[in-house]
GROMACS .gro file of C-alpha atoms in nm:
model
  153
    1MET     CA    1   3.502   8.704  15.509
    2VAL     CA    2   3.577   8.379  15.690
    3ARG     CA    3   3.822   8.403  15.972
    4LYS     CA    4   3.937   8.234  16.289
    5GLU     CA    5   3.854   8.407  16.616
    6ASN     CA    6   3.914   8.295  16.979
    7ASN     CA    7   3.600   8.082  16.997
    8GLY     CA    8   3.599   7.930  16.647
    9ILE     CA    9   3.549   8.016  16.284
   10TRP     CA   10   3.322   8.308  16.193
   11ILE     CA   11   3.166   8.439  15.875
   12THR     CA   12   3.123   8.817  15.869
   13LEU     CA   13   2.954   8.977  15.566
   14LYS     CA   14   2.865   9.348  15.527
   15GLU     CA   15   2.644   9.515  15.277
   16THR     CA   16   2.515   9.868  15.233
   17VAL     CA   17   2.163   9.875  15.083
   18ALA     CA   18   2.004  10.187  14.936
   19ALA     CA   19   1.677  10.135  15.121
   20HIS     CA   20   1.534  10.249  15.450
   21HIS     CA   21   1.671  10.043  15.740
   22GLU     CA   22   1.317   9.946  15.858
   23ASP     CA   23   1.241   9.801  15.512
   24VAL     CA   24   1.571   9.606  15.513
   25PHE     CA   25   1.505   9.471  15.866
   26ALA     CA   26   1.153   9.365  15.768
   27CYS     CA   27   1.314   9.148  15.499
   28LEU     CA   28   1.484   8.957  15.783
   29THR     CA   29   1.194   8.937  16.024
   30THR     CA   30   0.866   8.902  15.838
   31ALA     CA   31   0.716   8.637  15.612
   32ASP     CA   32   0.654   8.890  15.332
   33GLY     CA   33   1.008   9.023  15.360
   34LEU     CA   34   1.178   8.679  15.370
   35THR     CA   35   0.992   8.561  15.061
   36ARG     CA   36   1.112   8.865  14.865
   37TRP     CA   37   1.478   8.752  14.862
   38LEU     CA   38   1.540   8.418  15.048
   39THR     CA   39   1.261   8.158  15.047
   40LEU     CA   40   0.942   8.096  14.855
   41ALA     CA   41   0.727   8.057  15.166
   42ALA     CA   42   0.769   8.165  15.526
   43GLU     CA   43   0.584   8.176  15.854
   44VAL     CA   44   0.732   8.385  16.136
   45ASP     CA   45   0.669   8.391  16.511
   46LEU     CA   46   0.880   8.703  16.572
   47ARG     CA   47   1.000   8.697  16.930
   48LYS     CA   48   1.293   8.564  17.124
   49GLY     CA   49   1.219   8.198  17.147
   50GLY     CA   50   0.998   8.209  16.842
   51THR     CA   51   1.054   8.027  16.513
   52MET     CA   52   1.059   8.084  16.143
   53LYS     CA   53   0.928   7.806  15.915
   54LEU     CA   54   1.105   7.852  15.585
   55GLY     CA   55   0.975   7.685  15.268
   56TRP     CA   56   1.194   7.633  14.963
   57ASP     CA   57   0.874   7.565  14.766
   58SER     CA   58   0.545   7.748  14.799
   59LYS     CA   59   0.362   7.455  14.962
   60PHE     CA   60   0.621   7.387  15.239
   61ARG     CA   61   0.706   7.045  15.100
   62ARG     CA   62   1.076   7.127  15.143
   63SER     CA   63   1.099   7.328  15.463
   64PHE     CA   64   1.268   7.356  15.798
   65GLU     CA   65   1.220   7.556  16.114
   66VAL     CA   66   1.478   7.811  16.234
   67PRO     CA   67   1.469   7.920  16.599
   68ILE     CA   68   1.483   8.292  16.673
   69LEU     CA   69   1.750   8.306  16.940
   70ASP     CA   70   1.734   8.680  16.999
   71TYR     CA   71   1.525   8.972  16.873
   72ASP     CA   72   1.561   9.347  16.916
   73PRO     CA   73   1.304   9.544  16.717
   74GLY     CA   74   1.563   9.821  16.693
   75GLY     CA   75   1.748   9.628  16.422
   76LYS     CA   76   1.896   9.302  16.547
   77VAL     CA   77   1.780   8.942  16.505
   78THR     CA   78   1.966   8.617  16.564
   79TRP     CA   79   1.866   8.290  16.397
   80GLY     CA   80   1.979   7.935  16.475
   81TRP     CA   81   2.073   7.824  16.127
   82PRO     CA   82   2.122   7.447  16.050
   83VAL     CA   83   2.459   7.355  15.907
   84GLY     CA   84   2.621   7.029  15.808
   85LEU     CA   85   2.465   6.690  15.779
   86ASP     CA   86   2.336   6.665  16.133
   87ASP     CA   87   2.152   6.999  16.119
   88GLU     CA   88   2.354   7.141  16.403
   89ALA     CA   89   2.247   7.501  16.447
   90VAL     CA   90   2.508   7.777  16.427
   91PRO     CA   91   2.381   8.126  16.511
   92ILE     CA   92   2.343   8.396  16.248
   93GLU     CA   93   2.325   8.746  16.389
   94TRP     CA   94   2.183   9.012  16.160
   95VAL     CA   95   2.227   9.380  16.252
   96VAL     CA   96   2.066   9.656  16.041
   97THR     CA   97   2.155  10.015  16.110
   98PRO     CA   98   2.065  10.340  15.931
   99GLU     CA   99   2.330  10.494  15.708
  100SER     CA  100   2.264  10.868  15.683
  101GLU     CA  101   2.324  10.904  15.313
  102GLU     CA  102   2.346  10.550  15.184
  103GLY     CA  103   2.037  10.373  15.326
  104ALA     CA  104   2.104  10.080  15.558
  105ARG     CA  105   2.408   9.889  15.672
  106VAL     CA  106   2.360   9.514  15.705
  107ILE     CA  107   2.602   9.304  15.904
  108HIS     CA  108   2.571   8.926  15.896
  109ARG     CA  109   2.773   8.733  16.157
  110HIS     CA  110   2.754   8.356  16.144
  111GLY     CA  111   2.933   8.141  16.395
  112PRO     CA  112   3.116   8.014  16.580
  113PHE     CA  113   3.185   7.713  16.372
  114ILE     CA  114   3.395   7.439  16.535
  115ASP     CA  115   3.761   7.475  16.426
  116ASN     CA  116   3.813   7.156  16.231
  117SER     CA  117   3.855   7.088  15.860
  118ASP     CA  118   3.497   6.964  15.803
  119MET     CA  119   3.339   7.271  15.963
  120ILE     CA  120   3.580   7.509  15.790
  121LEU     CA  121   3.452   7.369  15.458
  122VAL     CA  122   3.094   7.417  15.575
  123ALA     CA  123   3.171   7.773  15.681
  124ALA     CA  124   3.331   7.849  15.347
  125ASN     CA  125   3.034   7.710  15.158
  126ASP     CA  126   2.788   7.899  15.379
  127ALA     CA  127   2.984   8.223  15.327
  128GLU     CA  128   2.956   8.185  14.953
  129SER     CA  129   2.582   8.116  14.968
  130TRP     CA  130   2.508   8.398  15.212
  131ARG     CA  131   2.709   8.643  15.001
  132TRP     CA  132   2.481   8.555  14.705
  133TYR     CA  133   2.170   8.592  14.915
  134MET     CA  134   2.282   8.929  15.059
  135CYS     CA  135   2.344   9.044  14.700
  136ASN     CA  136   1.995   8.930  14.613
  137LEU     CA  137   1.853   9.119  14.912
  138ARG     CA  138   2.025   9.431  14.782
  139THR     CA  139   1.905   9.393  14.423
  140VAL     CA  140   1.550   9.320  14.535
  141LEU     CA  141   1.538   9.636  14.742
  142GLU     CA  142   1.737   9.866  14.513
  143ALA     CA  143   1.655   9.750  14.160
  144LYS     CA  144   1.340   9.544  14.223
  145VAL     CA  145   1.508   9.245  14.058
  146ASP     CA  146   1.500   8.901  14.222
  147MET     CA  147   1.806   8.709  14.102
  148ARG     CA  148   1.651   8.377  14.205
  149LYS     CA  149   1.450   8.398  13.881
  150ASP     CA  150   1.740   8.499  13.653
  151ARG     CA  151   2.051   8.353  13.819
  152PRO     CA  152   1.953   8.092  14.075
  153LEU     CA  153   2.204   7.984  14.332
   0.00000   0.00000   0.00000
């Protein structure tokens, strides 16, 4: 969902994953986890102030670094995600909590985006992309199927 809040435009996506919350959180915070559903290569310095080097090919020829703005090992991590042409970073907060009978609840909050027409288009595009990746996270953990191979974004 993309909506306007007091401080700008926000993307909020929610997903329930039939997997243990620690396994889901590891997919957001470890190199092995990130390469299961998001990138083809990753290096992670997991701490507040650390970085993640994300490779869109296995040899890091197409890569970028994402700062880790906040980290709570109890299930919360915030990335500084590049958006737009100037690679301005807009925070993505991931919160993973246990669901007693359904596995883990994942909440993705991305924002605030500046409230202008160009950034609204960026936010809408990012929302579509992140919805696909969250669906891939779910299928990787639940069905052991990586959609990047069958239905690439």
